[in-house]
CSV table of C-alpha atoms in Angstrom, one decimal:
chain,number,residue,atom,x,y,z
I,1,UNK,CA,27.9,-4.8,-9.8
I,2,UNK,CA,26.5,-1.4,-8.7
I,3,UNK,CA,23.4,-0.2,-10.5
I,4,UNK,CA,21.5,3.0,-10.4
I,5,UNK,CA,17.8,2.9,-9.5
I,6,UNK,CA,15.4,5.9,-9.7
I,7,UNK,CA,12.3,5.4,-7.5
I,8,UNK,CA,9.1,7.5,-7.6
I,9,UNK,CA,6.6,7.9,-4.8
I,10,UNK,CA,3.8,10.2,-3.7
I,11,UNK,CA,2.4,11.1,-0.3
I,12,UNK,CA,0.2,8.0,-0.2
I,13,UNK,CA,0.3,7.3,3.5
I,14,UNK,CA,0.8,3.6,4.2
I,15,UNK,CA,2.1,3.0,0.6
I,16,UNK,CA,5.3,5.0,1.4
I,17,UNK,CA,7.1,2.8,4.0
I,18,UNK,CA,7.0,-0.5,1.9
I,19,UNK,CA,8.5,1.3,-1.2
I,20,UNK,CA,11.2,3.0,0.9
I,21,UNK,CA,11.9,-0.4,2.5
I,22,UNK,CA,12.8,-1.8,-1.0
I,23,UNK,CA,14.9,1.3,-1.7
I,24,UNK,CA,16.7,0.9,1.6
I,25,UNK,CA,17.5,-2.8,0.9
I,26,UNK,CA,19.0,-1.9,-2.5
I,27,UNK,CA,21.0,0.9,-1.0
I,28,UNK,CA,22.4,-1.5,1.6
I,29,UNK,CA,23.5,-3.8,-1.2
I,30,UNK,CA,25.7,-1.0,-2.6
I,31,UNK,CA,23.4,0.3,-5.4
I,32,UNK,CA,22.7,4.0,-6.1
I,33,UNK,CA,19.2,4.9,-5.2
I,34,UNK,CA,17.4,8.2,-5.8
I,35,UNK,CA,13.7,8.8,-4.9
I,36,UNK,CA,11.5,11.3,-6.6
I,37,UNK,CA,9.1,12.3,-3.8
I,38,UNK,CA,6.9,15.0,-2.3
I,39,UNK,CA,9.0,17.3,-0.1
I,40,UNK,CA,7.0,16.2,2.9
I,41,UNK,CA,8.6,12.7,2.5
I,42,UNK,CA,12.2,13.8,2.1
I,43,UNK,CA,13.0,13.0,5.8
I,44,UNK,CA,11.8,9.5,5.3
I,45,UNK,CA,13.7,9.1,2.1
I,46,UNK,CA,17.0,10.2,3.8
I,47,UNK,CA,16.3,7.8,6.7
I,48,UNK,CA,16.2,5.0,4.1
I,49,UNK,CA,19.7,5.9,2.9
I,50,UNK,CA,18.5,7.1,-0.5
I,51,UNK,CA,18.8,10.5,-2.1
I,52,UNK,CA,15.6,12.6,-2.2
I,53,UNK,CA,14.7,14.4,-5.4
I,54,UNK,CA,11.8,16.9,-5.3
I,55,UNK,CA,8.9,16.9,-7.8
I,56,UNK,CA,8.9,20.3,-9.5
I,57,UNK,CA,5.6,20.4,-11.6
I,58,UNK,CA,3.9,17.3,-10.2
I,59,UNK,CA,1.6,17.7,-7.1
I,60,UNK,CA,3.2,18.2,-3.7
I,61,UNK,CA,1.2,16.8,-0.8
I,62,UNK,CA,1.4,15.6,2.8
I,63,UNK,CA,-1.2,13.0,3.9
I,64,UNK,CA,-0.5,13.7,7.6
I,65,UNK,CA,-1.8,17.3,7.2
I,66,UNK,CA,-5.4,17.5,5.9
I,67,UNK,CA,-4.8,21.0,4.6
I,68,UNK,CA,-1.9,19.7,2.4
I,69,UNK,CA,-3.4,16.3,1.3
I,70,UNK,CA,-3.5,16.2,-2.5
I,71,UNK,CA,-6.5,14.0,-2.9
I,72,UNK,CA,-8.5,14.8,0.3
I,73,UNK,CA,-10.4,11.5,-0.1
I,74,UNK,CA,-11.7,11.9,3.5
I,75,UNK,CA,-14.0,14.6,2.1
I,76,UNK,CA,-15.7,12.2,-0.4
I,77,UNK,CA,-19.1,11.0,0.6
I,78,UNK,CA,-19.0,7.8,-1.5
I,79,UNK,CA,-16.4,5.2,-2.6
I,80,UNK,CA,-16.9,6.4,-6.1
I,81,UNK,CA,-16.0,9.9,-4.9
I,82,UNK,CA,-12.9,8.6,-3.2
I,83,UNK,CA,-11.9,6.9,-6.5
I,84,UNK,CA,-12.5,9.9,-8.6
I,85,UNK,CA,-10.2,12.0,-6.5
I,86,UNK,CA,-7.4,9.5,-6.7
I,87,UNK,CA,-7.9,9.2,-10.5
I,88,UNK,CA,-8.1,12.9,-11.2
I,89,UNK,CA,-5.4,14.2,-8.7
I,90,UNK,CA,-2.8,11.4,-8.8
I,91,UNK,CA,-3.2,8.6,-11.4
I,92,UNK,CA,-4.4,10.4,-14.6
I,93,UNK,CA,-5.0,14.1,-14.1
I,94,UNK,CA,-1.3,15.1,-13.5
I,95,UNK,CA,0.2,12.3,-15.6
I,96,UNK,CA,1.9,14.8,-17.9
I,97,UNK,CA,3.5,16.6,-14.9
I,98,UNK,CA,4.8,13.4,-13.4
I,99,UNK,CA,6.2,12.3,-16.7
I,100,UNK,CA,7.8,15.7,-17.3
I,101,UNK,CA,9.6,15.6,-13.9
I,102,UNK,CA,10.7,12.0,-14.3
I,103,UNK,CA,12.1,12.5,-17.7
I,104,UNK,CA,14.0,15.6,-16.6
I,105,UNK,CA,15.6,13.6,-13.8
I,106,UNK,CA,16.5,10.7,-16.1
I,107,UNK,CA,18.1,13.1,-18.7
I,108,UNK,CA,20.1,14.8,-15.9
I,109,UNK,CA,21.2,11.6,-14.4
I,110,UNK,CA,20.3,8.3,-16.2
I,111,UNK,CA,19.2,5.2,-14.2
I,112,UNK,CA,19.4,1.5,-15.0
I,113,UNK,CA,15.9,0.9,-13.7
I,114,UNK,CA,12.9,3.1,-13.0
I,115,UNK,CA,10.8,1.9,-10.0
I,116,UNK,CA,7.4,3.5,-9.3
I,117,UNK,CA,4.5,3.2,-6.9
I,118,UNK,CA,2.0,1.6,-9.3
I,119,UNK,CA,-0.6,4.4,-9.2
I,120,UNK,CA,1.9,6.9,-10.8
I,121,UNK,CA,0.9,6.3,-14.4
I,122,UNK,CA,2.7,9.5,-15.5
I,123,UNK,CA,6.0,8.0,-14.2
I,124,UNK,CA,5.4,4.7,-16.0
I,125,UNK,CA,4.7,6.8,-19.1
I,126,UNK,CA,8.1,8.5,-18.7
I,127,UNK,CA,9.9,5.2,-18.3
I,128,UNK,CA,8.3,3.9,-21.5
I,129,UNK,CA,9.2,7.0,-23.4
I,130,UNK,CA,12.8,6.8,-22.1
I,131,UNK,CA,13.1,3.2,-23.1
I,132,UNK,CA,14.5,1.9,-19.8
I,133,UNK,CA,13.3,-1.0,-17.7
I,134,UNK,CA,10.3,-0.2,-15.5
I,135,UNK,CA,9.0,-1.9,-12.4
I,136,UNK,CA,5.9,-0.9,-10.5
I,137,UNK,CA,5.3,-1.7,-6.9
I,138,UNK,CA,1.8,-2.6,-5.6
I,139,UNK,CA,1.8,-2.1,-1.8
I,140,UNK,CA,-1.5,-3.9,-1.1
I,141,UNK,CA,-3.5,-6.7,-2.6
I,142,UNK,CA,-3.4,-6.6,-6.4
I,143,UNK,CA,-6.1,-4.0,-7.1
I,144,UNK,CA,-7.2,-4.8,-10.7
I,145,UNK,CA,-9.7,-7.4,-11.9
I,146,UNK,CA,-8.2,-10.8,-12.8
I,147,UNK,CA,-9.8,-14.2,-13.7
I,148,UNK,CA,-10.6,-16.5,-10.8
I,149,UNK,CA,-11.5,-13.8,-8.3
I,150,UNK,CA,-14.3,-11.3,-7.6
I,151,UNK,CA,-13.6,-7.7,-8.8
I,152,UNK,CA,-11.5,-6.1,-6.0
I,153,UNK,CA,-12.6,-3.1,-4.0
I,154,UNK,CA,-16.0,-3.8,-2.4
I,155,UNK,CA,-14.7,-6.8,-0.4
I,156,UNK,CA,-16.7,-9.5,-2.1
I,157,UNK,CA,-16.5,-13.2,-1.3
I,158,UNK,CA,-15.5,-15.5,-4.2
I,159,UNK,CA,-18.3,-16.3,-6.6
I,160,UNK,CA,-20.0,-19.7,-6.6
I,161,UNK,CA,-22.0,-21.0,-9.5
I,162,UNK,CA,-23.2,-19.4,-12.7
I,163,UNK,CA,-25.0,-16.5,-10.9
I,164,UNK,CA,-21.9,-15.6,-9.0
I,165,UNK,CA,-19.8,-15.6,-12.2
I,166,UNK,CA,-22.4,-13.3,-13.8
I,167,UNK,CA,-22.2,-11.0,-10.8
I,168,UNK,CA,-18.4,-10.8,-11.3
I,169,UNK,CA,-18.6,-10.0,-15.0
I,170,UNK,CA,-21.2,-7.3,-14.5
I,171,UNK,CA,-19.5,-5.7,-11.5
I,172,UNK,CA,-16.1,-5.7,-13.3
I,173,UNK,CA,-17.6,-3.7,-16.2
I,174,UNK,CA,-19.2,-1.3,-13.8
I,175,UNK,CA,-16.1,-0.8,-11.8
I,176,UNK,CA,-13.8,-0.3,-14.8
I,177,UNK,CA,-16.1,2.3,-16.4
I,178,UNK,CA,-15.1,5.3,-14.2
I,179,UNK,CA,-11.5,4.9,-15.3
I,180,UNK,CA,-12.6,6.2,-18.7
I,181,UNK,CA,-12.9,9.8,-17.5
I,182,UNK,CA,-9.1,9.8,-16.8
I,183,UNK,CA,-8.2,8.5,-20.3
I,184,UNK,CA,-7.9,11.9,-22.1
I,185,UNK,CA,-5.4,13.3,-19.6
I,186,UNK,CA,-3.3,10.1,-19.6
I,187,UNK,CA,-3.3,9.9,-23.4
I,188,UNK,CA,-2.3,13.6,-23.6
I,189,UNK,CA,0.7,12.7,-21.5
I,190,UNK,CA,1.6,9.8,-23.7
I,191,UNK,CA,1.2,11.8,-27.0
I,192,UNK,CA,3.3,14.6,-25.5
I,193,UNK,CA,6.1,12.1,-25.0
I,194,UNK,CA,5.9,10.4,-28.4
I,195,UNK,CA,3.8,7.4,-27.3
I,196,UNK,CA,0.7,6.1,-29.0
I,197,UNK,CA,-2.6,6.6,-27.1
I,198,UNK,CA,-4.2,3.7,-25.3
I,199,UNK,CA,-7.7,2.3,-25.4
I,200,UNK,CA,-8.2,2.3,-21.7
I,201,UNK,CA,-6.5,3.5,-18.5
I,202,UNK,CA,-6.2,0.0,-17.2
I,203,UNK,CA,-4.0,-0.9,-20.2
I,204,UNK,CA,-1.4,1.6,-18.8
I,205,UNK,CA,-0.8,-0.5,-15.7
I,206,UNK,CA,0.4,-3.3,-17.9
I,207,UNK,CA,3.1,-1.3,-19.6
I,208,UNK,CA,5.9,-2.4,-17.3
I,209,UNK,CA,8.6,-5.0,-17.3
I,210,UNK,CA,7.8,-6.2,-13.8
I,211,UNK,CA,4.9,-5.6,-11.4
I,212,UNK,CA,5.9,-6.6,-7.9
I,213,UNK,CA,3.1,-7.1,-5.4
I,214,UNK,CA,4.4,-6.4,-1.8
I,215,UNK,CA,1.7,-8.6,-0.3
I,216,UNK,CA,1.5,-12.2,0.9
I,217,UNK,CA,0.2,-14.5,-1.8
I,218,UNK,CA,-1.5,-16.5,0.9
I,219,UNK,CA,-3.7,-13.6,1.8
I,220,UNK,CA,-5.2,-13.4,-1.7
I,221,UNK,CA,-7.8,-15.7,-3.3
I,222,UNK,CA,-6.1,-19.1,-4.0
I,223,UNK,CA,-7.8,-19.6,-7.4
I,224,UNK,CA,-6.9,-16.1,-8.7
I,225,UNK,CA,-4.8,-16.0,-11.9
I,226,UNK,CA,-2.4,-13.1,-12.5
I,227,UNK,CA,-0.6,-11.6,-15.5
I,228,UNK,CA,2.7,-13.2,-16.5
I,229,UNK,CA,4.7,-10.1,-15.6
I,230,UNK,CA,3.4,-10.0,-12.0
I,231,UNK,CA,5.4,-11.4,-9.1
I,232,UNK,CA,4.3,-11.8,-5.5
I,233,UNK,CA,7.4,-10.9,-3.6
I,234,UNK,CA,6.1,-10.8,0.0
I,235,UNK,CA,5.3,-7.9,2.3
I,236,UNK,CA,7.7,-5.4,3.8
I,237,UNK,CA,7.6,-5.6,7.6
I,238,UNK,CA,9.8,-2.7,8.6
I,239,UNK,CA,8.3,0.1,10.7
I,240,UNK,CA,8.2,3.5,9.1
I,241,UNK,CA,11.1,5.8,9.8
I,242,UNK,CA,8.9,8.0,12.1
I,243,UNK,CA,8.1,5.1,14.4
I,244,UNK,CA,11.0,2.6,14.0
I,245,UNK,CA,13.5,4.4,16.2
I,246,UNK,CA,11.2,4.9,19.2
I,247,UNK,CA,11.4,3.0,22.5
I,248,UNK,CA,8.4,0.9,23.2
I,249,UNK,CA,6.2,1.9,26.2
I,250,UNK,CA,3.5,-0.5,27.2
I,251,UNK,CA,0.5,0.1,29.6
I,252,UNK,CA,1.1,-1.3,33.1
I,253,UNK,CA,-0.2,-4.7,34.1
I,254,UNK,CA,-0.3,-8.2,32.7
I,255,UNK,CA,-3.8,-8.2,31.1
I,256,UNK,CA,-3.9,-9.1,27.3
I,257,UNK,CA,-2.5,-6.3,25.2
I,258,UNK,CA,-4.6,-4.9,22.3
I,259,UNK,CA,-2.7,-2.8,19.8
I,260,UNK,CA,-4.8,-0.1,18.1
I,261,UNK,CA,-3.6,1.7,14.9
I,262,UNK,CA,-5.8,3.4,12.4
I,263,UNK,CA,-4.5,5.3,9.3
I,264,UNK,CA,-1.1,7.0,9.3
I,265,UNK,CA,-2.7,9.6,7.0
I,266,UNK,CA,-5.7,11.8,7.8
I,267,UNK,CA,-9.0,10.0,7.3
I,268,UNK,CA,-11.0,12.0,9.9
I,269,UNK,CA,-10.5,9.1,12.3
I,270,UNK,CA,-10.4,10.7,15.8
I,271,UNK,CA,-14.0,9.6,16.6
I,272,UNK,CA,-13.2,6.0,15.7
I,273,UNK,CA,-10.2,6.1,17.9
I,274,UNK,CA,-12.2,7.4,20.8
I,275,UNK,CA,-14.9,4.7,20.4
I,276,UNK,CA,-12.2,2.0,20.2
I,277,UNK,CA,-10.6,3.4,23.4
I,278,UNK,CA,-14.0,3.4,25.1
I,279,UNK,CA,-14.6,-0.2,24.0
I,280,UNK,CA,-11.2,-1.3,25.5
I,281,UNK,CA,-12.1,0.4,28.7
I,282,UNK,CA,-15.0,-2.0,29.1
I,283,UNK,CA,-12.7,-5.1,28.8
I,284,UNK,CA,-10.1,-6.7,31.1
I,285,UNK,CA,-7.3,-5.7,28.7
I,286,UNK,CA,-4.5,-3.2,28.2
I,287,UNK,CA,-4.7,-1.0,25.2
I,288,UNK,CA,-1.8,0.6,23.3
I,289,UNK,CA,-3.4,3.1,20.9
I,290,UNK,CA,-1.2,4.8,18.4
I,291,UNK,CA,-2.7,7.8,16.6
I,292,UNK,CA,0.0,8.2,13.9
I,293,UNK,CA,1.2,11.6,12.6
I,294,UNK,CA,-2.3,12.7,11.4
I,295,UNK,CA,-4.0,12.9,14.9
I,296,UNK,CA,-2.7,14.6,18.0
I,297,UNK,CA,-2.8,12.0,20.8
I,298,UNK,CA,-3.8,14.8,23.3
I,299,UNK,CA,-7.1,15.1,21.5
I,300,UNK,CA,-8.1,11.4,22.0
I,301,UNK,CA,-10.0,10.7,25.3
I,302,UNK,CA,-9.2,7.3,26.7
I,303,UNK,CA,-9.8,5.3,29.9
I,304,UNK,CA,-7.0,4.5,32.3
I,305,UNK,CA,-6.2,1.0,30.8
I,306,UNK,CA,-5.5,2.5,27.4
I,307,UNK,CA,-2.2,4.3,26.7
I,308,UNK,CA,-2.5,6.8,23.9
I,309,UNK,CA,0.7,7.8,22.0
I,310,UNK,CA,1.5,9.3,18.7
I,311,UNK,CA,3.6,6.4,17.5
I,312,UNK,CA,5.2,3.1,18.6
I,313,UNK,CA,7.3,0.5,16.8
I,314,UNK,CA,4.5,-1.9,15.9
I,315,UNK,CA,6.8,-4.7,15.0
I,316,UNK,CA,8.0,-4.7,18.6
I,317,UNK,CA,4.6,-4.1,20.2
I,318,UNK,CA,3.1,-7.0,18.2
I,319,UNK,CA,5.4,-9.4,20.0
I,320,UNK,CA,3.3,-8.7,23.2
I,321,UNK,CA,-0.1,-8.3,21.6
I,322,UNK,CA,-3.1,-10.6,21.8
I,323,UNK,CA,-5.1,-8.7,19.2
I,324,UNK,CA,-5.0,-5.7,16.9
I,325,UNK,CA,-7.7,-3.2,16.1
I,326,UNK,CA,-7.0,-1.5,12.8
I,327,UNK,CA,-8.6,0.2,9.9
I,328,UNK,CA,-7.3,-2.7,7.8
I,329,UNK,CA,-4.6,-0.7,6.1
I,330,UNK,CA,-2.5,-3.3,4.4
I,331,UNK,CA,0.7,-2.5,6.4
I,332,UNK,CA,-0.8,-2.8,9.9
I,333,UNK,CA,-2.9,-5.9,8.9
I,334,UNK,CA,0.0,-7.8,7.4
I,335,UNK,CA,2.4,-6.9,10.2
I,336,UNK,CA,-0.1,-8.3,12.6
I,337,UNK,CA,-0.6,-11.5,10.7
I,338,UNK,CA,3.2,-11.9,10.3
I,339,UNK,CA,3.3,-11.8,14.1
I,340,UNK,CA,0.5,-14.3,14.4
I,341,UNK,CA,-1.9,-11.7,15.9
I,342,UNK,CA,-5.6,-11.8,14.9
I,343,UNK,CA,-7.5,-8.6,13.9
I,344,UNK,CA,-10.6,-6.6,14.5
I,345,UNK,CA,-10.9,-4.6,11.2
I,346,UNK,CA,-12.7,-1.2,11.1
I,347,UNK,CA,-12.2,-0.2,7.4
I,348,UNK,CA,-12.5,3.6,6.8
I,349,UNK,CA,-12.1,3.5,2.9
I,350,UNK,CA,-9.6,3.1,0.1
I,351,UNK,CA,-8.4,-0.5,-0.1
I,352,UNK,CA,-9.3,-1.3,3.4
I,353,UNK,CA,-12.7,-3.0,2.8
I,354,UNK,CA,-10.9,-5.5,0.5
I,355,UNK,CA,-8.1,-6.2,3.0
I,356,UNK,CA,-10.6,-6.7,5.8
I,357,UNK,CA,-12.6,-9.2,3.7
I,358,UNK,CA,-9.4,-11.2,2.9
I,359,UNK,CA,-8.5,-11.3,6.6
I,360,UNK,CA,-12.0,-12.6,7.4
I,361,UNK,CA,-11.9,-15.2,4.6
I,362,UNK,CA,-8.6,-16.4,6.0
I,363,UNK,CA,-10.3,-16.8,9.4
I,364,UNK,CA,-7.8,-14.5,11.1
I,365,UNK,CA,-10.2,-11.6,12.0
I,366,UNK,CA,-13.5,-9.9,12.2
I,367,UNK,CA,-14.8,-6.8,10.4
I,368,UNK,CA,-17.1,-4.2,12.0
I,369,UNK,CA,-18.4,-1.0,10.4
I,370,UNK,CA,-16.6,2.3,10.8
I,371,UNK,CA,-19.6,3.7,12.6
I,372,UNK,CA,-19.9,0.8,15.0
I,373,UNK,CA,-20.6,1.6,18.6
I,374,UNK,CA,-18.1,1.1,21.4
I,375,UNK,CA,-20.3,-1.8,22.6
I,376,UNK,CA,-20.1,-3.5,19.2
I,377,UNK,CA,-16.3,-3.0,19.1
I,378,UNK,CA,-15.9,-4.4,22.6
I,379,UNK,CA,-17.9,-7.5,21.6
I,380,UNK,CA,-15.7,-8.0,18.5
I,381,UNK,CA,-12.4,-7.7,20.5
I,382,UNK,CA,-13.8,-10.0,23.2
I,383,UNK,CA,-14.7,-12.6,20.5
I,384,UNK,CA,-11.2,-12.4,19.0
I,385,UNK,CA,-9.6,-12.9,22.4
I,386,UNK,CA,-11.9,-15.8,23.5
I,387,UNK,CA,-12.1,-17.9,20.3
I,388,UNK,CA,-8.8,-19.7,19.6
I,389,UNK,CA,-9.5,-20.2,15.9
I,390,UNK,CA,-8.6,-16.6,15.1
I,391,UNK,CA,-5.1,-16.9,16.6
I,392,UNK,CA,-4.6,-20.3,15.1
I,393,UNK,CA,-5.4,-19.0,11.6
I,394,UNK,CA,-3.2,-15.9,12.2
I,395,UNK,CA,-0.3,-18.1,13.1
I,396,UNK,CA,-0.9,-20.2,10.0
I,397,UNK,CA,-0.6,-17.1,7.9
I,398,UNK,CA,2.5,-16.0,9.9
I,399,UNK,CA,4.2,-19.2,8.9
I,400,UNK,CA,3.5,-18.7,5.2
I,401,UNK,CA,4.6,-15.0,5.4
I,402,UNK,CA,7.8,-16.1,7.1
I,403,UNK,CA,8.6,-18.6,4.3
I,404,UNK,CA,7.8,-16.0,1.6
I,405,UNK,CA,10.0,-13.3,3.2
I,406,UNK,CA,13.0,-15.6,4.0
I,407,UNK,CA,14.8,-14.1,1.0
I,408,UNK,CA,14.3,-10.6,-0.4
I,409,UNK,CA,12.4,-11.4,-3.6
I,410,UNK,CA,11.7,-7.8,-4.5
I,411,UNK,CA,15.4,-6.9,-4.5
I,412,UNK,CA,16.3,-10.0,-6.4
I,413,UNK,CA,13.7,-9.1,-9.1
I,414,UNK,CA,15.0,-5.6,-9.4
I,415,UNK,CA,18.6,-6.6,-9.6
I,416,UNK,CA,17.8,-9.2,-12.2
I,417,UNK,CA,15.9,-6.5,-14.2
I,418,UNK,CA,18.9,-4.2,-14.1
I,419,UNK,CA,21.3,-7.0,-15.1
I,420,UNK,CA,19.1,-8.0,-18.1
I,421,UNK,CA,18.9,-4.4,-19.2
I,422,UNK,CA,22.7,-4.1,-18.9
I,423,UNK,CA,23.1,-7.3,-20.9
I,424,UNK,CA,20.9,-5.9,-23.6
I,425,UNK,CA,23.1,-2.8,-23.8
I,426,UNK,CA,26.3,-4.9,-24.0
I,427,UNK,CA,24.8,-7.0,-26.7
I,428,UNK,CA,24.0,-3.9,-28.8
I,429,UNK,CA,27.5,-2.5,-28.3
I,430,UNK,CA,29.0,-5.9,-29.4
I,431,UNK,CA,26.9,-5.9,-32.5
I,432,UNK,CA,27.9,-2.4,-33.3
I,433,UNK,CA,31.6,-3.2,-32.9
I,434,UNK,CA,31.4,-6.3,-35.0
I,435,UNK,CA,29.7,-4.4,-37.8
């Protein structure tokens, strides 16, 4: 039976393609799908088969254009500064604006289920106020503290012993404290929409019917315990619309291919790209370096064995690759692992330190600092190519990802949520008729 889904996204770089992949899958199954999105994303929304709807009062951004980026976290000097920008400019600060736009769309055209990228707490507020089923999508490793794992963010190894558990408790308190500055704006949005205030911002992430994690369960800590409403539904492996339709061009020769891809959004990464290109120039490899929409490939100097291009279909390129050098954005990292390709991770910020740590703990890659020299980068790539354990562990993860994605668990969960909601409405109508 056809259902209507209203999605909500923001210009969050690598978080966009996985959400639109779910929207596309629902559309292909005959459901109605609309997507509230920044205008810069409307082309990608249309390519997914869904109908774009523009935000009117909520922030409009474009992470491929540094002048139009909403959060400009590349300007922050510390991880706390990065976090504060996200909190104040997306998660909490404009919560009332996101709620207002979402409720206006729901009143104009009701939906059976509201689906939001999980950072949009204003959208979740609107769904709660409207009284409809709400699902949030996490497009990376689950980013909030849970029992059985170190607090996420800094890329810590699991604790051992009493001292390690004390470390986790202390760090969790420290890491949750900065959320408090966003609570007044979030609660103002809730009160404006007839909802009671909350005691913490983190509580707001729980106010959903389903939280779907679009990440391999095998990549997370095995002993980690999650909330009952959370489901791991596997990663989305589609290429983004701006890359998926391209023909693959590979460098000439038969030397091992190294795929390079840093952030699809602007993170001031041109220098890192050039150092990686220089590193590959010192090795007997072919390099395919994709800059993404945020960097002009003509501005990246590279040796003759490295082909620099704005974009390429990574899912196809990875069939030929022996290694990937990446910022450890979740999308590129997981696509590489799904193809059995080991990684050299160069995290630039955001969730990337955490993803890189999990890749290392799984034995499928190496992490180097974002300011690493070309010589250090070359050593890391050479080690990945020479030591068979990295490819072996990447292939192990590939098998687990293949099993997890054999059926579309995200679509199944959302369809089930819509059916249960419809069943509740029918039950209420039957009760009204009988009375």
